[in-house]
Every structure is written in C-alpha cells, then in structure tokens.
Amino acid sequence: MSRYFREWSVAGALGVLLIVLAIFAPAFFQAQPLLSLAAAEAPTLVIACGMALVIICREIDISVGSQFSVCGVCAGLLAAHHAPTAVALAAAIGTGACLGAINGALVAGLRLPSIVVTLATMMTWREGLNWWRQGEFVYLPEHLQWFGLSQSAGQWTLIAAAGLLLVALALALRHLTAGRFLYAVGTDMEAARLAGVSPQRVKFTTFVTMGALTGLAAMMNVVQSPQVDPKSGTGLELKTIAAVVVGGVSISGGRGSLWGAFVGLLLLACISPALTHLHIEAYWEKAIQGAIILLAVVADGVRTRRKKS
Amino acid sequence: MSAAPAAAPRWKAILFRHETLLLLVLVAEWFYFDAVGARFATLDNTFEIVRHHVEIGLLALVMTPVILTGGIDLSVGSLLGLCAILFGKFWRDAGLSPLEAGACTIVVGALAGGLNAALITELRLPPLIVTLGTYSLFRGLAEAITHGSDTFTGFPSSFLALGQGHWLGLPAQTPVFVVVALGVWLLVHRTTFGRGFRAIGFAPEGARYAGIPVERRLALAYVLTGMVAAVAAIIYTARLGQARADAGTGYELYAITAVVLGGTSIFGGVGSVHGTLLGLAAIAVLDDGLVHARLPREAAGVLTGVLLLLALTGSVAPKLWAARSKRRPAPPAATPPSPPLPTP
Amino acid sequence: MKRILPLFLLAGLVLAGCSKSAETSGGGSAKKLTIALLPKSKGNAYFVSVRDGAQRAAQDLGVDLIFDGPTDTDPAKQNELVDNWTTLGVDVIAAACENKEGISTALRNAQSKGIKVITYDADAQTDARTFFVNQATPDGIGHALMDEAARLCAKSGQYAIITSTLTAANQNEWKKYIAERAADYPDMKLVAVRPCDDQKDKAQSEATALLSTYPDLKLIMAICSPGVPGAAEAVKQAGKAGKVKVMGLGLPNENKLYVHNGVTDSIILWNTEDLGYLTVQAAVALAKGTLKPGDTTFTAGKLGTFEIKGDNILLGKPFIFNKGNIDQFNF
C-alpha cells in the first residue's frame, strides 16, 4: 500500500471525480465520446511516459511541445507528397529521435542543465517552425486517417498502441537492468557511476527515447484528422510535466512510476471535459487545474513532513 | 568576491569571464544592427528598447536571487497578469486612486509570493512544481475574475505617464527600474543576505548548519519576486493603457532566459545581478535590432534560443577542454574524471 | 567595482552610438515608400492570405512592404512593433488592432512623428488613424453569424460557441453582437462558450465534450479559424454529420473537405486577399496624397472602386461560403 500510496491517492481523486460525474452528469459515460477522448489523449500518454523517464533520471524536457509540432509537420508533409504511411511514421520517429539527440548531446555531452537546454531548443524549434511554415495547415491524403482503417478500429489501434507502450515501459523500468540504471542515475549520479553505470550514456539514451516517443506521439496525432495544425502541441510540455508530477514522480529524480504518470494524466485529461459536463464556465478551468496540481503536491508534502516528525 | 583561479594570469581571468564574453556579444550585436538596420543606434531607439523591456527586466532582476538559491519561479508572468487586472479592479471598481490601487496591488503581489514561499519552505516542496501550479492558478484566477473578457481601460493620464511619458528626457519607468536594480544588486552583492542566497544554492543543508535561516531567506526571495511582479504589472498597465487577463503571457521564460544568459547557474550558488542586466540587454537589443534589420519576429525566438545555447556552451567549453587535456596524459583507469560542477 | 566596469563601458558605447541620432528622417520623393503591415498575430492562415494580397499590391505599386507581427499571445508585442517602426521611420503603418485602447497610444505617437496610420481588420480609436479599411464591422459579423445560425437551425434549438481564447478582444466583441442579435431569435439557446486556444486539436476535444454533454445540440458555431475544422472533425467522428450543424468564421481552403462531406454547412468570411490588397493600395494612396479625408470613393487598382463612408473604406459585406460556391475560392 505505502509503496504505491501516491498512485492510489491520485486514483482515488480520479474515482471521486468520476463518481461526481456519474451522479451529476451521467452523459459523460458514453462510448463514442469517451473513445474519442481516449484516442485524442493517447499521444499525450506516450509523451507522458517519456517525460516520466526523463524526470526519473533527474532531468526535464520542456521542448516536447515544439518537437511534437515539428515531427507532426514533417510526417504530414511526407504523407502529403504521397509517401507510404510507414515512411511517414519512420520519419516522425526519426525526426523526434534526432531532436532528442540534440538535447541529449548538450545535456549529457556538454553537461549543461537540461531545463535551460530544452528551454532554448523549445524556443528555437517553435519559432523556426513558425518561420518555415507560417502557421499553414498540412493537408493530408485521405488514406492516412486512421491508417486506412475504420474510425473505431483506428481509435482502438491508437489506444492499444499507447497502452502496450505504457505496460512495456513500466515493466522494463521495474525489471530490466536498463530501467534500474535510470533510477540509479536519478537517485545519485556519483554512486551510479561508481557502480559501473555511465550516467551520461543513460541520460543521452533517455533524451533520444523521449524524442522518439514524441515523434511517435506526433504521428499518432496526425492520423486522427485530415489536416495537421502546426500549432498543435503548444503547451504539451506543461501538461505532461504536470501529469507526471501529480502522479507522484519526484522532480528531484529517482522516485516514481509510470503507473503514477498514467493516473496523473487520466485525472488531468478528464478535467476539461468534466467541466463542460458539469456546466462550469470555461474561465474557471485554468484556476482549477492549478489548484489540483498544488493540492496533489501539498498532500504529498504534508504526508512526508508528518512521517519525518 | 569570487577570486580568479590563482594559476591563470589576471587578464585571462577577466577576458574569459562570462560577463566579458556577454559584453562582447552585446557590442557585436550593437554594431551589427547599427550597420544593417536603419536608425538603430539612436537615442530615441535606445529609450524604446529600455521602455519595452522594463517589465521583463524587473522580473529577471528578482528572479536572480531566486535562481541563486537553486529555485525557480515560473509563476511571475501569470502573477503579472493577475496583478494587472487586480490593479484595474482596485482602481475602477473599488474607486481607489492609482496610487492606492498600486499599493494594494503590491500587497497582493507580496501575498502571492508568500503563497509560493510558504509551500516551498514550510512543506519543502520543489519550487519548479509549486510555481508550475501557481502559474496555472494565478492566470486562472485572473481569467475567472474578469471572465476572460473584462478589460480595464481609461486610466487617468497622470498614471499613464508612468508607462508612456518622459522624466528628465528618460522613459518615465527608468527610475523605477534603476532603483530596483540597485536594490537587488546591493541585496545580492553587498549584504549577508546575498551570501545566504548563494550558500543555500550550493548546499541547503550546509547553509542550515552554518546558521543561515534558510526558510527566511528563501521566503524573502519569493516574496520579493511577488512584489516586484506587481510593480511590473503596474508599469505594464501604464505602458499599454489597459489591463487584461492575458498580460505578461510567457514573460517567465524571457526572465529566466535573461538570468541564465547572464551567467547565473540554474542549479544555484553562482551568478550575479550585473550578469543578469547584461543578459537582459543582450536579449533586448536582439529583439529590437531584428525589427530594424527587417527580419521577421520569428527570428527573435530562434536567435534567442541559439544565443542561450551558445552562451551555455561557451561557459563550459574551457572547463571541458581543460578536463580533456588534463586527462589525456594520465593512465586511463587511474583517476576517474571528476564529475563536472554543474555550473558554468 | 571592477565587476560593474562593463556596464560603464556599455553606457559609453550607447552614448557614442547615439551621436548618429542627428540623421534626418524622410528622404524625399525619390525613395521607395515603405508600408508596414501589422497583423494581429502571425502564423495564422487568415493573415497569411491577407499578406498574399498585400504583397501583390506592393508589387503592382512598387513599394516596400514589411509584414510582421507577434508570434505569441503577448498583447504588448503589437505596441512594441509600432514603436519600432516609428523609430525606423516607415511611411505608413497599417495595423489590425488586437487591443483598441492599448495600441492607440502607440499609433498616435507614430502620427505625431509624421507617419501616416490606417487600420484594417480591427479598428483603433478614431483619432489614432486616418482611415479604417472596414472589411466588415463587428456588428456586421456578429449579426451575419447569428442570422446564418438561425437559418440553419430553423430558428430554434441549442447552440454552442467555440472561441480562440477567452481574452481575445475581437472574439469578445463578436460574442457581444451575436448575443445582441440572438435576442431576435428567442427559441435559440446558447448553452456554452468554450475556448480552443487557437488550436484545431483542442477545438476538436472541446466539441466532442459539447456533443456528449448536450445531446440536443443543434449547432456549433466556431468564431476562430482553427475552430471550424476542429469542430467539424468532432462532429464527423461522433457520426452526427448533418444532425449537428457546424458553421463559423474560417477560410475556404481549411474547410473545403468538410463542406463537401456535408459536415460543415457554411462559413462566413470576406475575401481576405482583397482586404490585404485594398489596405496596401489605400496606404500608398494616403502617403502620396491621392487619398484624403473627405473623399467618398477610392479606386484600388484592379479591384475597382470602393465606397468610403466617413473615414471607413468599405470592402463589402461578409460573404457566405457553402457547398455551391466554395470551390471558386482559393485562400
């Protein structure tokens, strides 16, 4: 119980929200809108998984939103020029991995602080994309949407892909040596190094993985509609960081699980539609989101403080 | 204060100091834009640059002690927005004079900073997360209070002069900026508080054992940030002649950029207020010069990012180089390379 | 003390550099005119097509065109650009104002330095500019939107609005006039207003939530350009095409697909390229003195003659694009 206390308490908060919705707005629980919501959030889950990895090894990546846009536009442009879907997917993941490698090289190679490095790359990629595309939509060929499957099959594919990825990464993090390395580096870099782990290599790999996952997520978003909006992805970094942190991953590294990130994201993703269903005016949304983030961390803070004293 | 390494000649130490390099960048920017842009290096334009960057500058100044302690404050831009509309509320709906409304706004700013401080010091929560939460909360409150749509305008011209007028030929907000800059500089570089900030940034536990009241120092840094964000909000309102809930969107990133560009380590412990001023000037000149050079706005974002990366790389390059040349002659397994200080 | 030496050096440098400030402005008639065109935000398909029209006019007339604007949502950026152009000494500033009161100060300041100012798309305070190129007044847009919505719903039913952000001035103004006109349709009921942050994907999620919250919803009105395709995609995915109407303010190209699929019923807009073209034509004419306050008509090159009402140059009424005519337009 105490091992996954944080995960369970966030799940509890989510449960309360769902009960409130079940009583006051049962219309929330309809198959199609929930499926659409889940499919739309599947890419965010993929990024949140990556973000959890990055934060567990005591780094942060605030350039994911910009990376997401760049990868989406690149994949979209390729598809628009009649490249097969597989090529577009590979291009999205490849572009993401390259952008991630740039972050990784700067952080691990030059030992620069990741928050500043990714702040710089966030600005550079975002404004570079604006400069290049001027905000123009990319119009996709028809066969790309849902990978050419039917709508619900496509949505289930995306959800299943994100779910499988989550399970695979979570298990790998628990049971594979590479996963333990991540915690080791996040907890104490020097100790990890003395134990024979190369912290810089672990960090570099983590950033590349983050980039590749962002590229995958971008592609999962691209296939959901017939046009790519280069602005999509703006603010994604804050959303995923908030989800991961609400889910109990410690920002100072070495602590937390992907399950936590998953529940945290579920909670945050449900807030916006829940407010619509509860007929709460849109201008309360940001304040409520902020309050929930604060409550989650305060609850944790109070608990650890009480434990200490 | 921080002495140059004894081995290196003194001129070399000065030449390779971060501030010196930054100054060279600034000079290069200045002459480049003067050469390619029309009417860049004029007195009028210099004053425009100052006027446009006072608010971000104020935020960057008070962000410096926060980052020196190893913290960060992501909520300043949102707080600027909240304070701007509260100032409008105090003035228009509560019927206070701009002076009284300003005083109330600064109190609110201090309270908001106090909230950050309380969560960070009392509960020992990471500043990044606390201020990420208040970043949403403050902006959200601003939107909730105005329903997003209420805009405050029609301020008296005596108040607007603070943002748009002149004082002894200078933009009217300059004195405020100079006072805050001097105050923060003295606080950080000439008082024991400053040493406290640095000590906390290096090692909070060590600072505690050394008898520094860590909680109170941290609280001071965040409350000060809240108050100055309120001042920035008032100047912003005076400059634009209106207050709306989206005021100051994204300013936190510019402020952090200026501080980090100025050589303050994001991990705390190392940095200076004059470095921040130079970093701010480098961003401000770039931002303005690109318009004169007729380059599109997007270029400003791209080049600010690139400049930040170059400055960071430049600051670690000598150290990496030294580490490498030192390591080469040594037998490979004898001494593991010492972990680099995370600071430039 | 040594540490602040650089600052003194810098101050000296600034003063040295400023010695050139005696450089005179103007430059005589031989110089090419420079027109600065300020959009509300860059990277927005609407203003991209305005720019295309403006560039054609600039080519036709042989003038220099600067097209630049904020890339983010910071409301102070427009002021800063106007101030910069004022010191830069452009000949005419043509602005689409995001903040009426906020930007007027900067525009008046520009006028006092001898720069001609006109506005287009969204007006400033009337004393801060000479002419307003009026593509459609806010009340004209609001009323047209509401009338079209009422027509699509046969004057009764629930409808929801998707806006860009809650704070955007033009959106709030349009909402006001939509509400004003809605008084004429007592059976039409506005159930919710949701922001989409100017992102198509967010508009889609918001519309999905709206569709499941209000099963009797008859129409979604999106009043920002990314909102219309976003809402249409949500309606299409919910399988409610035809049952729930989608309409709003948007560009033909972004919506062609959905209009042909029968998801989106109609979109309302004016010819944005013509707006850009007319604005630059008017700006040049104003600078050359061929357009003066008091004129009642204005001939804008190959677009023909436009009526001037007071100090508003009228582009014409908003246009309704639907299945029948949308393919004739490409912007």
Tab-separated table of N, CA and C in Angstrom, chain A residues 151-277:
chain	number	residue	atom	x	y	z
A	151	GLN	N	-13.026	4.139	-38.423
A	151	GLN	CA	-12.723	5.092	-37.359
A	151	GLN	C	-12.520	4.407	-36.014
A	152	SER	N	-13.456	3.516	-35.639
A	152	SER	CA	-13.327	2.937	-34.300
A	152	SER	C	-12.141	1.972	-34.263
A	153	ALA	N	-11.882	1.261	-35.353
A	153	ALA	CA	-10.713	0.387	-35.378
A	153	ALA	C	-9.449	1.210	-35.216
A	154	GLY	N	-9.405	2.347	-35.892
A	154	GLY	CA	-8.249	3.225	-35.791
A	154	GLY	C	-8.056	3.726	-34.376
A	155	GLN	N	-9.175	4.136	-33.767
A	155	GLN	CA	-9.066	4.656	-32.406
A	155	GLN	C	-8.580	3.582	-31.450
A	156	TRP	N	-9.147	2.367	-31.591
A	156	TRP	CA	-8.699	1.277	-30.715
A	156	TRP	C	-7.236	0.959	-30.951
A	157	THR	N	-6.798	1.025	-32.218
A	157	THR	CA	-5.383	0.758	-32.503
A	157	THR	C	-4.493	1.730	-31.733
A	158	LEU	N	-4.856	3.017	-31.804
A	158	LEU	CA	-4.039	4.033	-31.135
A	158	LEU	C	-4.015	3.801	-29.633
A	159	ILE	N	-5.209	3.534	-29.072
A	159	ILE	CA	-5.282	3.340	-27.623
A	159	ILE	C	-4.477	2.112	-27.223
A	160	ALA	N	-4.624	1.041	-28.035
A	160	ALA	CA	-3.887	-0.177	-27.718
A	160	ALA	C	-2.389	0.068	-27.814
A	161	ALA	N	-1.977	0.818	-28.833
A	161	ALA	CA	-0.552	1.095	-29.002
A	161	ALA	C	-0.019	1.838	-27.785
A	162	ALA	N	-0.742	2.882	-27.366
A	162	ALA	CA	-0.291	3.657	-26.209
A	162	ALA	C	-0.286	2.787	-24.959
A	163	GLY	N	-1.324	1.959	-24.806
A	163	GLY	CA	-1.404	1.106	-23.626
A	163	GLY	C	-0.267	0.096	-23.579
A	164	LEU	N	-0.010	-0.535	-24.728
A	164	LEU	CA	1.075	-1.523	-24.786
A	164	LEU	C	2.409	-0.881	-24.444
A	165	LEU	N	2.594	0.312	-25.001
A	165	LEU	CA	3.842	1.020	-24.751
A	165	LEU	C	4.001	1.297	-23.268
A	166	LEU	N	2.887	1.744	-22.650
A	166	LEU	CA	2.916	2.035	-21.219
A	166	LEU	C	3.314	0.794	-20.432
A	167	VAL	N	2.638	-0.323	-20.727
A	167	VAL	CA	2.909	-1.552	-19.974
A	167	VAL	C	4.351	-2.001	-20.193
A	168	ALA	N	4.773	-1.974	-21.462
A	168	ALA	CA	6.130	-2.422	-21.774
A	168	ALA	C	7.153	-1.571	-21.037
A	169	LEU	N	6.992	-0.239	-21.113
A	169	LEU	CA	7.971	0.639	-20.475
A	169	LEU	C	7.941	0.475	-18.961
A	170	ALA	N	6.720	0.344	-18.414
A	170	ALA	CA	6.619	0.226	-16.959
A	170	ALA	C	7.291	-1.047	-16.482
A	171	LEU	N	7.051	-2.148	-17.203
A	171	LEU	CA	7.685	-3.403	-16.808
A	171	LEU	C	9.195	-3.310	-16.980
A	172	ALA	N	9.621	-2.717	-18.092
A	172	ALA	CA	11.057	-2.593	-18.344
A	172	ALA	C	11.714	-1.782	-17.231
A	173	LEU	N	11.037	-0.744	-16.801
A	173	LEU	CA	11.587	0.140	-15.777
A	173	LEU	C	11.738	-0.621	-14.464
A	174	ARG	N	10.797	-1.506	-14.177
A	174	ARG	CA	10.837	-2.275	-12.938
A	174	ARG	C	11.871	-3.395	-13.017
A	175	HIS	N	11.860	-4.104	-14.153
A	175	HIS	CA	12.548	-5.396	-14.152
A	175	HIS	C	13.814	-5.464	-14.981
A	176	LEU	N	14.011	-4.544	-15.905
A	176	LEU	CA	15.232	-4.628	-16.706
A	176	LEU	C	16.349	-3.842	-16.035
A	177	THR	N	17.570	-4.244	-16.302
A	177	THR	CA	18.715	-3.542	-15.732
A	177	THR	C	18.723	-2.090	-16.188
A	178	ALA	N	18.394	-1.894	-17.478
A	178	ALA	CA	18.415	-0.531	-18.012
A	178	ALA	C	17.465	0.350	-17.210
A	179	GLY	N	16.321	-0.221	-16.827
A	179	GLY	CA	15.360	0.546	-16.046
A	179	GLY	C	15.910	0.903	-14.682
A	180	ARG	N	16.610	-0.072	-14.068
A	180	ARG	CA	17.192	0.209	-12.750
A	180	ARG	C	18.274	1.280	-12.861
A	181	PHE	N	18.990	1.267	-13.982
A	181	PHE	CA	20.025	2.290	-14.202
A	181	PHE	C	19.421	3.687	-14.097
A	182	LEU	N	18.229	3.817	-14.680
A	182	LEU	CA	17.577	5.118	-14.725
A	182	LEU	C	17.343	5.635	-13.304
A	183	TYR	N	16.823	4.753	-12.441
A	183	TYR	CA	16.595	5.146	-11.050
A	183	TYR	C	17.915	5.443	-10.357
A	184	ALA	N	18.922	4.602	-10.678
A	184	ALA	CA	20.216	4.792	-10.033
A	184	ALA	C	20.780	6.168	-10.371
A	185	VAL	N	20.728	6.508	-11.659
A	185	VAL	CA	21.283	7.793	-12.084
A	185	VAL	C	20.479	8.936	-11.473
A	186	GLY	N	19.158	8.737	-11.403
A	186	GLY	CA	18.314	9.799	-10.851
A	186	GLY	C	18.525	9.983	-9.365
A	187	THR	N	18.824	8.889	-8.668
A	187	THR	CA	18.983	8.996	-7.213
A	187	THR	C	20.336	9.602	-6.854
A	188	ASP	N	21.375	9.064	-7.428
A	188	ASP	CA	22.714	9.551	-7.084
A	188	ASP	C	23.659	9.234	-8.237
A	189	MET	N	24.011	10.290	-8.961
A	189	MET	CA	24.797	10.100	-10.166
A	189	MET	C	26.163	9.511	-9.846
A	190	GLU	N	26.760	10.033	-8.766
A	190	GLU	CA	28.116	9.609	-8.417
A	190	GLU	C	28.122	8.132	-8.012
A	191	ALA	N	27.133	7.764	-7.200
A	191	ALA	CA	27.054	6.361	-6.769
A	191	ALA	C	26.835	5.464	-7.981
A	192	ALA	N	25.968	5.914	-8.897
A	192	ALA	CA	25.697	5.126	-10.088
A	192	ALA	C	26.976	4.925	-10.894
A	193	ARG	N	27.757	6.004	-10.969
A	193	ARG	CA	28.987	5.918	-11.756
A	193	ARG	C	29.965	4.926	-11.131
A	194	LEU	N	30.048	4.994	-9.789
A	194	LEU	CA	30.960	4.077	-9.100
A	194	LEU	C	30.480	2.645	-9.241
A	195	ALA	N	29.163	2.467	-9.403
A	195	ALA	CA	28.624	1.115	-9.572
A	195	ALA	C	28.788	0.627	-11.003
A	196	GLY	N	29.402	1.425	-11.839
A	196	GLY	CA	29.693	0.967	-13.194
A	196	GLY	C	28.691	1.389	-14.235
A	197	VAL	N	27.781	2.285	-13.887
A	197	VAL	CA	26.831	2.788	-14.874
A	197	VAL	C	27.377	4.102	-15.398
A	198	SER	N	27.305	4.308	-16.718
A	198	SER	CA	27.726	5.608	-17.227
A	198	SER	C	26.528	6.560	-17.223
A	199	PRO	N	26.484	7.494	-16.292
A	199	PRO	CA	25.309	8.362	-16.184
A	199	PRO	C	25.057	9.127	-17.475
A	200	GLN	N	26.136	9.579	-18.118
A	200	GLN	CA	25.948	10.411	-19.309
A	200	GLN	C	25.324	9.593	-20.436
A	201	ARG	N	25.755	8.307	-20.529
A	201	ARG	CA	25.169	7.481	-21.573
A	201	ARG	C	23.687	7.236	-21.290
A	202	VAL	N	23.375	6.996	-20.025
A	202	VAL	CA	21.963	6.776	-19.656
A	202	VAL	C	21.134	8.011	-20.002
A	203	LYS	N	21.683	9.167	-19.675
A	203	LYS	CA	20.930	10.397	-19.933
A	203	LYS	C	20.734	10.619	-21.426
A	204	PHE	N	21.811	10.431	-22.175
A	204	PHE	CA	21.705	10.620	-23.624
A	204	PHE	C	20.628	9.708	-24.198
A	205	THR	N	20.669	8.443	-23.808
A	205	THR	CA	19.694	7.473	-24.310
A	205	THR	C	18.280	7.901	-23.918
A	206	THR	N	18.133	8.387	-22.695
A	206	THR	CA	16.808	8.795	-22.253
A	206	THR	C	16.267	9.933	-23.113
A	207	PHE	N	17.110	10.916	-23.421
A	207	PHE	CA	16.630	12.029	-24.243
A	207	PHE	C	16.287	11.573	-25.661
A	208	VAL	N	17.104	10.665	-26.202
A	208	VAL	CA	16.785	10.154	-27.538
A	208	VAL	C	15.446	9.414	-27.496
A	209	THR	N	15.255	8.593	-26.441
A	209	THR	CA	13.986	7.876	-26.295
A	209	THR	C	12.825	8.864	-26.203
A	210	MET	N	13.021	9.901	-25.388
A	210	MET	CA	11.980	10.928	-25.255
A	210	MET	C	11.625	11.502	-26.618
A	211	GLY	N	12.654	11.824	-27.418
A	211	GLY	CA	12.414	12.387	-28.743
A	211	GLY	C	11.677	11.405	-29.640
A	212	ALA	N	12.116	10.151	-29.627
A	212	ALA	CA	11.474	9.155	-30.481
A	212	ALA	C	10.019	8.973	-30.073
A	213	LEU	N	9.757	8.940	-28.763
A	213	LEU	CA	8.377	8.801	-28.295
A	213	LEU	C	7.543	10.011	-28.722
A	214	THR	N	8.155	11.210	-28.662
A	214	THR	CA	7.439	12.399	-29.104
A	214	THR	C	7.083	12.286	-30.576
A	215	GLY	N	8.044	11.791	-31.379
A	215	GLY	CA	7.764	11.607	-32.801
A	215	GLY	C	6.627	10.631	-33.024
A	216	LEU	N	6.663	9.521	-32.283
A	216	LEU	CA	5.583	8.529	-32.390
A	216	LEU	C	4.245	9.170	-32.023
A	217	ALA	N	4.261	9.929	-30.933
A	217	ALA	CA	3.029	10.589	-30.488
A	217	ALA	C	2.516	11.548	-31.556
A	218	ALA	N	3.449	12.284	-32.174
A	218	ALA	CA	3.045	13.241	-33.209
A	218	ALA	C	2.337	12.498	-34.341
A	219	MET	N	2.903	11.353	-34.732
A	219	MET	CA	2.286	10.579	-35.807
A	219	MET	C	0.916	10.063	-35.376
A	220	MET	N	0.809	9.636	-34.100
A	220	MET	CA	-0.482	9.153	-33.603
A	220	MET	C	-1.517	10.269	-33.620
A	221	ASN	N	-1.044	11.504	-33.494
A	221	ASN	CA	-1.971	12.636	-33.566
A	221	ASN	C	-2.321	12.959	-35.011
A	222	VAL	N	-1.312	12.863	-35.882
A	222	VAL	CA	-1.526	13.210	-37.289
A	222	VAL	C	-2.618	12.336	-37.912
A	223	VAL	N	-2.607	11.034	-37.586
A	223	VAL	CA	-3.543	10.130	-38.259
A	223	VAL	C	-4.981	10.319	-37.781
A	224	GLN	N	-5.190	11.202	-36.798
A	224	GLN	CA	-6.553	11.349	-36.284
A	224	GLN	C	-7.387	12.376	-37.028
A	225	SER	N	-6.782	13.117	-37.943
A	225	SER	CA	-7.593	14.091	-38.670
A	225	SER	C	-6.993	14.327	-40.035
A	226	PRO	N	-7.748	14.899	-40.942
A	226	PRO	CA	-7.230	15.051	-42.306
A	226	PRO	C	-6.302	16.251	-42.499
A	227	GLN	N	-6.052	17.022	-41.443
A	227	GLN	CA	-5.152	18.165	-41.576
A	227	GLN	C	-4.211	18.203	-40.378
A	228	VAL	N	-3.001	18.715	-40.576
A	228	VAL	CA	-2.095	18.899	-39.448
A	228	VAL	C	-2.017	20.380	-39.120
A	229	ASP	N	-2.314	20.704	-37.875
A	229	ASP	CA	-2.215	22.076	-37.410
A	229	ASP	C	-0.843	22.243	-36.766
A	230	PRO	N	0.017	23.117	-37.333
A	230	PRO	CA	1.370	23.239	-36.767
A	230	PRO	C	1.369	23.779	-35.338
A	231	LYS	N	0.236	24.309	-34.900
A	231	LYS	CA	0.203	24.818	-33.520
A	231	LYS	C	-0.094	23.718	-32.510
A	232	SER	N	-0.546	22.550	-32.984
A	232	SER	CA	-0.893	21.521	-32.015
A	232	SER	C	0.371	21.099	-31.291
A	233	GLY	N	0.243	20.869	-30.017
A	233	GLY	CA	1.436	20.566	-29.238
A	233	GLY	C	1.872	21.737	-28.394
A	234	THR	N	1.354	22.945	-28.666
A	234	THR	CA	1.700	24.083	-27.827
A	234	THR	C	1.197	23.818	-26.405
A	235	GLY	N	2.080	23.955	-25.437
A	235	GLY	CA	1.668	23.748	-24.050
A	235	GLY	C	1.689	22.299	-23.606
A	236	LEU	N	2.073	21.403	-24.521
A	236	LEU	CA	2.094	19.982	-24.177
A	236	LEU	C	3.100	19.694	-23.069
A	237	GLU	N	4.220	20.454	-23.054
A	237	GLU	CA	5.244	20.183	-22.047
A	237	GLU	C	4.688	20.396	-20.647
A	238	LEU	N	3.932	21.467	-20.455
A	238	LEU	CA	3.413	21.734	-19.116
A	238	LEU	C	2.382	20.689	-18.724
A	239	LYS	N	1.547	20.304	-19.696
A	239	LYS	CA	0.526	19.309	-19.401
A	239	LYS	C	1.153	17.983	-18.964
A	240	THR	N	2.175	17.538	-19.720
A	240	THR	CA	2.759	16.245	-19.377
A	240	THR	C	3.578	16.330	-18.092
A	241	ILE	N	4.301	17.441	-17.893
A	241	ILE	CA	5.069	17.553	-16.651
A	241	ILE	C	4.108	17.542	-15.464
A	242	ALA	N	3.016	18.298	-15.592
A	242	ALA	CA	2.039	18.331	-14.508
A	242	ALA	C	1.481	16.940	-14.248
A	243	ALA	N	1.142	16.212	-15.325
A	243	ALA	CA	0.583	14.868	-15.156
A	243	ALA	C	1.559	13.956	-14.430
A	244	VAL	N	2.801	14.012	-14.868
A	244	VAL	CA	3.817	13.141	-14.289
A	244	VAL	C	4.028	13.456	-12.809
A	245	VAL	N	4.066	14.764	-12.510
A	245	VAL	CA	4.335	15.162	-11.132
A	245	VAL	C	3.131	14.875	-10.231
A	246	VAL	N	1.928	15.161	-10.739
A	246	VAL	CA	0.725	14.841	-9.978
A	246	VAL	C	0.700	13.344	-9.692
A	247	GLY	N	1.181	12.556	-10.661
A	247	GLY	CA	1.212	11.106	-10.481
A	247	GLY	C	2.310	10.623	-9.557
A	248	GLY	N	3.058	11.538	-8.957
A	248	GLY	CA	3.976	11.128	-7.910
A	248	GLY	C	5.411	10.900	-8.330
A	249	VAL	N	5.752	11.218	-9.564
A	249	VAL	CA	7.159	11.111	-9.947
A	249	VAL	C	7.880	12.315	-9.356
A	250	SER	N	8.938	12.050	-8.626
A	250	SER	CA	9.620	13.136	-7.931
A	250	SER	C	10.466	13.944	-8.903
A	251	ILE	N	10.308	15.271	-8.830
A	251	ILE	CA	11.037	16.133	-9.754
A	251	ILE	C	12.526	16.099	-9.435
A	252	SER	N	12.894	15.675	-8.216
A	252	SER	CA	14.321	15.604	-7.914
A	252	SER	C	14.890	14.220	-8.217
A	253	GLY	N	14.151	13.446	-9.016
A	253	GLY	CA	14.718	12.243	-9.604
A	253	GLY	C	14.640	10.992	-8.746
A	254	GLY	N	14.730	9.851	-9.423
A	254	GLY	CA	14.896	8.593	-8.719
A	254	GLY	C	13.664	8.003	-8.065
A	255	ARG	N	12.528	8.684	-8.159
A	255	ARG	CA	11.356	8.164	-7.465
A	255	ARG	C	10.128	8.334	-8.351
A	256	GLY	N	9.259	7.315	-8.324
A	256	GLY	CA	8.027	7.419	-9.086
A	256	GLY	C	7.893	6.281	-10.075
A	257	SER	N	6.699	6.148	-10.638
A	257	SER	CA	6.475	5.053	-11.572
A	257	SER	C	5.642	5.541	-12.748
A	258	LEU	N	5.657	4.757	-13.810
A	258	LEU	CA	4.869	5.120	-14.977
A	258	LEU	C	3.377	4.998	-14.689
A	259	TRP	N	3.016	4.087	-13.749
A	259	TRP	CA	1.590	3.974	-13.401
A	259	TRP	C	1.106	5.305	-12.848
A	260	GLY	N	1.957	5.912	-12.012
A	260	GLY	CA	1.604	7.215	-11.452
A	260	GLY	C	1.383	8.236	-12.555
A	261	ALA	N	2.338	8.271	-13.497
A	261	ALA	CA	2.195	9.217	-14.611
A	261	ALA	C	0.886	8.963	-15.353
A	262	PHE	N	0.542	7.693	-15.500
A	262	PHE	CA	-0.684	7.323	-16.212
A	262	PHE	C	-1.922	7.836	-15.488
A	263	VAL	N	-2.005	7.584	-14.181
A	263	VAL	CA	-3.190	8.062	-13.442
A	263	VAL	C	-3.224	9.581	-13.407
A	264	GLY	N	-2.041	10.189	-13.239
A	264	GLY	CA	-1.986	11.645	-13.233
A	264	GLY	C	-2.541	12.215	-14.525
A	265	LEU	N	-2.148	11.605	-15.635
A	265	LEU	CA	-2.627	12.091	-16.926
A	265	LEU	C	-4.135	11.867	-17.060
A	266	LEU	N	-4.609	10.702	-16.617
A	266	LEU	CA	-6.053	10.439	-16.687
A	266	LEU	C	-6.817	11.530	-15.946
A	267	LEU	N	-6.317	11.863	-14.756
A	267	LEU	CA	-7.001	12.876	-13.953
A	267	LEU	C	-7.029	14.219	-14.691
A	268	LEU	N	-5.856	14.654	-15.166
A	268	LEU	CA	-5.803	15.965	-15.831
A	268	LEU	C	-6.614	15.957	-17.119
A	269	ALA	N	-6.585	14.827	-17.857
A	269	ALA	CA	-7.288	14.781	-19.132
A	269	ALA	C	-8.798	14.827	-18.937
A	270	CYS	N	-9.259	14.323	-17.792
A	270	CYS	CA	-10.711	14.299	-17.567
A	270	CYS	C	-11.257	15.652	-17.123
A	271	ILE	N	-10.364	16.522	-16.601
A	271	ILE	CA	-10.880	17.756	-16.005
A	271	ILE	C	-11.633	18.604	-17.016
A	272	SER	N	-10.992	18.841	-18.175
A	272	SER	CA	-11.607	19.769	-19.122
A	272	SER	C	-12.988	19.285	-19.598
A	273	PRO	N	-13.116	18.028	-20.098
A	273	PRO	CA	-14.465	17.575	-20.468
A	273	PRO	C	-15.413	17.513	-19.271
A	274	ALA	N	-14.860	17.188	-18.091
A	274	ALA	CA	-15.731	17.121	-16.912
A	274	ALA	C	-16.342	18.482	-16.621
A	275	LEU	N	-15.544	19.539	-16.764
A	275	LEU	CA	-16.082	20.881	-16.501
A	275	LEU	C	-17.197	21.210	-17.486
A	276	THR	N	-17.007	20.817	-18.752
A	276	THR	CA	-18.071	21.044	-19.728
A	276	THR	C	-19.340	20.308	-19.301
A	277	HIS	N	-19.143	19.052	-18.872
A	277	HIS	CA	-20.305	18.257	-18.490
A	277	HIS	C	-20.978	18.789	-17.238
